[in-house]
Amino acid sequence: MSVPVSAQEGLAGFTAVIDVYEHRVGHACRAVASHIPALLESFPSSGGTVLDNACGTGAASEELLKRFPAAEIFAADAVAPMVHSFKAIIATKPELQRQVKEVRVEDAQSLTFADDTFDASITNFGIFFLPSPAAGAKQIYRTLKPGGTAVVTLWKTFGFKPILWEIQDQLKPVNPLTELPLMEPWCDSALLEKTLKEGGFKHVDFTVVKEGLWGKDKEDFKLVLLENLGALTARNWTEEERAKLPAMISQVIDEQMDKFCITDGAKVGCIMEAWVAVATK
């Protein structure tokens, strides 16, 4: 049986792996973010205001500016190292220096931005970390202008999950995972729809986006898997069991790559599906 994990613990784990975030999963989150601008149908092309909520390293901001270069972006994240990382990225990119007006350390459940501030609000893979997602949804709604658009993303399927289940079938840990901690309930779009409606939105539309979780080659993908599965099994597996994880990943990928993996040139990875929810105030 899986050991329950709280949102606070999930957030702490996120902070702990910030140095490997982009390699571990950040590139997949960024790929999903690249689909968001096309869904902002009412966003003013001449420039509008955007909240990059739970901004992480700013992937959503960067992707938005590719389509809306005049947008004025305000960003916030509760994790100070993420904010510091985004500020460091901004310092290297003139377009971000021009258009990102502020990046602040701030809890998405208690934003201090004024009511009716933003034309769009983007929460890219962040709402499930909140101790009270409904409180976060209320803040999204409150800070949007009337007619403004909220976009919230979540994972629908995890391509590494069948790999983990195969490893557990072979290794037979004493306390196997039965679901992915924290994230699994959110794979059902009904939970996100309910949460956004609790926040004040009347209607929520969903799009499914397919992207990949990639390694630059097969050996690098094994490292990506180790970063993800190592974190996921930390609370359930024993130290002895976890010590076997690198070898088990290597064995499963070497022997069953065609079953579990996709390729793109030299790159090796697995499919990740995401829910992209769009709601208008």
Short mmCIF file of C-alpha atoms in Angstrom, two decimals:
data_model
loop_
_atom_site.label_atom_id
_atom_site.label_comp_id
_atom_site.label_asym_id
_atom_site.label_seq_id
_atom_site.Cartn_x
_atom_site.Cartn_y
_atom_site.Cartn_z
CA MET A 1 0.00 0.00 0.00
CA SER A 2 1.31 3.47 -0.88
CA VAL A 3 2.31 5.77 1.96
CA PRO A 4 0.27 9.01 1.70
CA VAL A 5 2.25 12.10 0.73
CA SER A 6 1.12 15.61 1.56
CA ALA A 7 1.23 18.59 -0.77
CA GLN A 8 3.78 20.20 1.56
CA GLU A 9 6.07 17.17 1.25
CA GLY A 10 5.64 17.22 -2.52
CA LEU A 11 6.64 20.86 -2.56
CA ALA A 12 9.66 20.15 -0.38
CA GLY A 13 10.70 17.37 -2.72
CA PHE A 14 10.36 19.74 -5.65
CA THR A 15 12.76 22.18 -3.96
CA ALA A 16 15.22 19.39 -3.22
CA VAL A 17 15.55 18.36 -6.86
CA ILE A 18 15.71 21.84 -8.38
CA ASP A 19 19.21 21.26 -9.74
CA VAL A 20 17.98 18.35 -11.85
CA TYR A 21 14.48 19.68 -12.54
CA GLU A 22 14.91 20.46 -16.23
CA HIS A 23 16.53 17.09 -16.91
CA ARG A 24 14.07 15.16 -14.77
CA VAL A 25 10.74 16.55 -15.99
CA GLY A 26 11.06 20.28 -16.69
CA HIS A 27 11.63 19.77 -20.41
CA ALA A 28 8.32 17.90 -20.68
CA CYS A 29 6.47 20.62 -18.75
CA ARG A 30 8.03 23.20 -21.07
CA ALA A 31 6.86 21.26 -24.13
CA VAL A 32 3.29 21.27 -22.81
CA ALA A 33 3.57 25.00 -22.11
CA SER A 34 4.36 25.57 -25.79
CA HIS A 35 0.74 24.63 -26.59
CA ILE A 36 -0.78 27.21 -24.23
CA PRO A 37 -0.47 30.42 -26.28
CA ALA A 38 -2.63 29.02 -29.10
CA LEU A 39 -5.44 28.48 -26.58
CA LEU A 40 -5.50 32.12 -25.47
CA GLU A 41 -7.92 33.15 -28.19
CA SER A 42 -9.05 36.40 -26.56
CA PHE A 43 -5.60 37.56 -25.46
CA PRO A 44 -4.80 41.01 -26.94
CA SER A 45 -2.14 40.64 -29.63
CA SER A 46 -1.02 44.22 -28.99
CA GLY A 47 -0.04 43.26 -25.46
CA GLY A 48 -1.83 42.20 -22.30
CA THR A 49 -0.95 41.30 -18.73
CA VAL A 50 -0.19 37.72 -17.71
CA LEU A 51 0.34 35.97 -14.39
CA ASP A 52 2.77 33.06 -14.61
CA ASN A 53 1.45 31.41 -11.46
CA ALA A 54 3.62 28.84 -9.65
CA CYS A 55 6.07 29.85 -12.36
CA GLY A 56 8.94 27.48 -11.65
CA THR A 57 11.81 28.39 -13.94
CA GLY A 58 9.55 30.43 -16.22
CA ALA A 59 8.86 28.01 -19.06
CA ALA A 60 5.31 29.28 -19.56
CA SER A 61 6.52 32.87 -19.74
CA GLU A 62 9.10 32.05 -22.38
CA GLU A 63 6.64 30.11 -24.50
CA LEU A 64 4.00 32.84 -24.23
CA LEU A 65 6.39 35.53 -25.43
CA LYS A 66 7.11 33.58 -28.61
CA ARG A 67 3.51 34.22 -29.71
CA PHE A 68 2.76 37.42 -27.77
CA PRO A 69 6.05 39.35 -27.64
CA ALA A 70 4.35 42.48 -26.26
CA ALA A 71 2.78 40.70 -23.28
CA GLU A 72 3.66 42.04 -19.85
CA ILE A 73 4.40 39.18 -17.49
CA PHE A 74 4.26 38.99 -13.73
CA ALA A 75 5.45 35.75 -12.15
CA ALA A 76 5.23 34.19 -8.71
CA ASP A 77 6.28 30.95 -7.05
CA ALA A 78 6.30 29.82 -3.42
CA VAL A 79 9.69 28.12 -3.88
CA ALA A 80 12.42 30.74 -3.53
CA PRO A 81 15.08 28.73 -5.43
CA MET A 82 12.71 28.53 -8.41
CA VAL A 83 12.25 32.31 -8.34
CA HIS A 84 16.01 32.79 -8.12
CA SER A 85 16.53 30.41 -11.05
CA PHE A 86 13.97 32.25 -13.17
CA LYS A 87 15.59 35.59 -12.35
CA ALA A 88 18.96 34.18 -13.42
CA ILE A 89 17.43 33.04 -16.71
CA ILE A 90 15.87 36.48 -17.23
CA ALA A 91 19.30 38.08 -16.81
CA THR A 92 20.55 36.14 -19.86
CA LYS A 93 17.64 36.88 -22.23
CA PRO A 94 16.83 40.42 -23.42
CA GLU A 95 13.24 39.58 -24.36
CA LEU A 96 12.56 38.42 -20.81
CA GLN A 97 14.28 41.47 -19.36
CA ARG A 98 11.94 43.68 -21.39
CA GLN A 99 8.66 41.87 -20.78
CA VAL A 100 8.87 40.19 -17.36
CA LYS A 101 7.97 43.03 -15.04
CA GLU A 102 8.24 41.22 -11.72
CA VAL A 103 9.08 37.81 -10.29
CA ARG A 104 8.17 37.38 -6.64
CA VAL A 105 8.19 34.68 -3.98
CA GLU A 106 4.50 34.27 -3.26
CA ASP A 107 2.07 31.53 -2.29
CA ALA A 108 -0.48 30.83 -5.03
CA GLN A 109 -3.12 30.37 -2.30
CA SER A 110 -2.73 33.95 -1.05
CA LEU A 111 -1.64 36.13 -3.95
CA THR A 112 -1.28 39.84 -3.18
CA PHE A 113 -1.97 41.07 -6.71
CA ALA A 114 -5.05 43.29 -6.94
CA ASP A 115 -8.44 42.06 -8.10
CA ASP A 116 -9.10 42.10 -11.87
CA THR A 117 -5.42 42.53 -12.82
CA PHE A 118 -4.58 40.00 -15.53
CA ASP A 119 -5.79 39.24 -19.04
CA ALA A 120 -4.48 35.67 -18.65
CA SER A 121 -3.31 33.47 -15.80
CA ILE A 122 -1.21 30.36 -16.41
CA THR A 123 -0.62 27.66 -13.80
CA ASN A 124 1.62 25.09 -15.48
CA PHE A 125 1.86 21.88 -13.40
CA GLY A 126 1.52 23.67 -10.09
CA ILE A 127 -1.98 23.45 -8.68
CA PHE A 128 -1.61 19.92 -7.28
CA PHE A 129 1.26 21.07 -5.04
CA LEU A 130 -1.03 23.42 -3.13
CA PRO A 131 -2.32 22.32 0.28
CA SER A 132 -5.66 23.87 -0.79
CA PRO A 133 -6.02 23.77 -4.58
CA ALA A 134 -9.47 25.40 -4.28
CA ALA A 135 -7.88 28.37 -2.52
CA GLY A 136 -5.43 28.61 -5.39
CA ALA A 137 -8.29 28.50 -7.90
CA LYS A 138 -10.04 31.33 -6.07
CA GLN A 139 -6.90 33.44 -6.36
CA ILE A 140 -6.64 32.72 -10.07
CA TYR A 141 -10.25 33.80 -10.52
CA ARG A 142 -9.93 36.88 -8.30
CA THR A 143 -6.86 38.27 -10.04
CA LEU A 144 -8.20 37.78 -13.59
CA LYS A 145 -9.95 40.64 -15.34
CA PRO A 146 -13.57 39.97 -16.34
CA GLY A 147 -13.29 38.09 -19.62
CA GLY A 148 -9.75 36.98 -18.76
CA THR A 149 -8.59 33.43 -19.41
CA ALA A 150 -7.12 30.91 -16.99
CA VAL A 151 -5.02 28.00 -18.24
CA VAL A 152 -4.14 25.20 -15.83
CA THR A 153 -2.16 22.09 -16.78
CA LEU A 154 -1.87 18.66 -15.17
CA TRP A 155 -0.54 15.30 -16.23
CA LYS A 156 -3.14 12.86 -17.57
CA THR A 157 -0.86 9.86 -18.06
CA PHE A 158 2.72 9.10 -17.08
CA GLY A 159 4.71 7.10 -19.60
CA PHE A 160 7.13 5.93 -16.93
CA LYS A 161 4.37 4.37 -14.82
CA PRO A 162 4.29 1.03 -16.74
CA ILE A 163 8.08 0.88 -16.38
CA LEU A 164 7.78 1.31 -12.61
CA TRP A 165 5.08 -1.35 -12.41
CA GLU A 166 7.28 -3.76 -14.41
CA ILE A 167 10.19 -3.13 -12.06
CA GLN A 168 7.99 -3.72 -9.03
CA ASP A 169 6.67 -6.96 -10.56
CA GLN A 170 10.24 -8.21 -10.86
CA LEU A 171 11.70 -6.76 -7.67
CA LYS A 172 8.65 -7.40 -5.46
CA PRO A 173 9.31 -4.68 -2.85
CA VAL A 174 7.79 -5.25 0.59
CA ASN A 175 5.71 -2.07 0.34
CA PRO A 176 5.12 -1.41 -3.38
CA LEU A 177 3.60 1.75 -4.74
CA THR A 178 -0.02 1.27 -5.76
CA GLU A 179 -0.37 4.75 -7.24
CA LEU A 180 1.88 7.72 -7.93
CA PRO A 181 2.09 9.91 -4.81
CA LEU A 182 0.22 13.22 -4.92
CA MET A 183 -0.30 13.26 -8.70
CA GLU A 184 -2.51 10.24 -9.38
CA PRO A 185 -5.89 11.70 -8.28
CA TRP A 186 -5.36 14.65 -10.63
CA CYS A 187 -5.12 12.40 -13.69
CA ASP A 188 -8.92 12.55 -13.74
CA SER A 189 -9.94 15.90 -15.25
CA ALA A 190 -13.08 15.91 -13.10
CA LEU A 191 -11.03 16.87 -10.04
CA LEU A 192 -9.49 19.86 -11.79
CA GLU A 193 -12.86 20.91 -13.20
CA LYS A 194 -14.40 20.72 -9.71
CA THR A 195 -11.51 22.71 -8.25
CA LEU A 196 -11.74 25.49 -10.82
CA LYS A 197 -15.50 25.74 -10.38
CA GLU A 198 -15.00 26.00 -6.62
CA GLY A 199 -12.73 28.91 -7.45
CA GLY A 200 -15.54 30.71 -9.26
CA PHE A 201 -15.32 29.60 -12.89
CA LYS A 202 -18.59 28.53 -14.48
CA HIS A 203 -17.28 26.45 -17.38
CA VAL A 204 -14.03 24.61 -18.06
CA ASP A 205 -12.84 23.26 -21.42
CA PHE A 206 -10.15 20.59 -21.71
CA THR A 207 -7.57 19.78 -24.37
CA VAL A 208 -5.25 16.75 -24.27
CA VAL A 209 -1.64 17.35 -25.27
CA LYS A 210 0.89 14.58 -25.96
CA GLU A 211 4.58 15.21 -25.38
CA GLY A 212 7.60 13.14 -24.44
CA LEU A 213 9.76 12.67 -21.38
CA TRP A 214 13.14 12.38 -23.07
CA GLY A 215 16.74 11.41 -22.64
CA LYS A 216 19.28 12.46 -25.25
CA ASP A 217 19.93 8.73 -25.80
CA LYS A 218 19.05 5.43 -24.14
CA GLU A 219 21.58 5.77 -21.34
CA ASP A 220 20.49 9.31 -20.59
CA PHE A 221 16.84 8.22 -20.50
CA LYS A 222 17.80 5.67 -17.85
CA LEU A 223 19.09 8.59 -15.77
CA VAL A 224 15.84 10.50 -16.33
CA LEU A 225 13.93 7.45 -15.11
CA LEU A 226 16.21 7.08 -12.09
CA GLU A 227 15.62 10.72 -11.12
CA ASN A 228 11.86 10.26 -11.33
CA LEU A 229 11.47 6.76 -9.95
CA GLY A 230 14.05 7.32 -7.24
CA ALA A 231 11.99 10.21 -5.89
CA LEU A 232 8.69 8.36 -6.22
CA THR A 233 9.87 5.24 -4.37
CA ALA A 234 11.70 7.08 -1.58
CA ARG A 235 8.88 6.74 0.97
CA ASN A 236 7.81 3.17 0.21
CA TRP A 237 10.84 1.10 -0.73
CA THR A 238 13.60 0.07 1.66
CA GLU A 239 17.15 1.34 1.16
CA GLU A 240 18.16 -2.14 0.00
CA GLU A 241 15.38 -2.17 -2.58
CA ARG A 242 16.17 1.33 -3.79
CA ALA A 243 19.84 0.41 -4.21
CA LYS A 244 18.71 -2.09 -6.87
CA LEU A 245 16.74 0.51 -8.84
CA PRO A 246 19.49 1.64 -11.26
CA ALA A 247 20.22 -1.94 -12.31
CA MET A 248 16.51 -2.75 -12.63
CA ILE A 249 15.88 0.31 -14.81
CA SER A 250 18.80 -0.62 -17.03
CA GLN A 251 17.62 -4.22 -17.34
CA VAL A 252 14.01 -3.34 -18.18
CA ILE A 253 14.98 -0.70 -20.76
CA ASP A 254 17.63 -2.91 -22.37
CA GLU A 255 15.29 -5.90 -22.60
CA GLN A 256 11.93 -4.20 -23.26
CA MET A 257 12.74 -0.88 -24.88
CA ASP A 258 10.32 -1.49 -27.76
CA LYS A 259 7.49 -2.13 -25.29
CA PHE A 260 7.95 0.91 -23.06
CA CYS A 261 9.83 3.56 -25.04
CA ILE A 262 9.55 5.90 -28.00
CA THR A 263 12.43 7.26 -30.06
CA ASP A 264 13.15 10.39 -32.06
CA GLY A 265 16.49 10.08 -33.78
CA ALA A 266 18.98 9.37 -31.01
CA LYS A 267 16.55 10.48 -28.32
CA VAL A 268 14.76 7.86 -26.22
CA GLY A 269 11.77 8.59 -24.01
CA CYS A 270 8.18 7.82 -23.10
CA ILE A 271 4.85 9.46 -23.88
CA MET A 272 3.38 11.90 -21.36
CA GLU A 273 -0.18 13.14 -21.81
CA ALA A 274 -1.37 16.37 -20.21
CA TRP A 275 -4.70 17.97 -19.48
CA VAL A 276 -4.83 21.63 -20.48
CA ALA A 277 -7.83 23.29 -18.84
CA VAL A 278 -9.10 26.64 -20.15
CA ALA A 279 -11.64 28.71 -18.22
CA THR A 280 -12.88 32.28 -18.69
CA LYS A 281 -13.91 34.66 -15.91
#
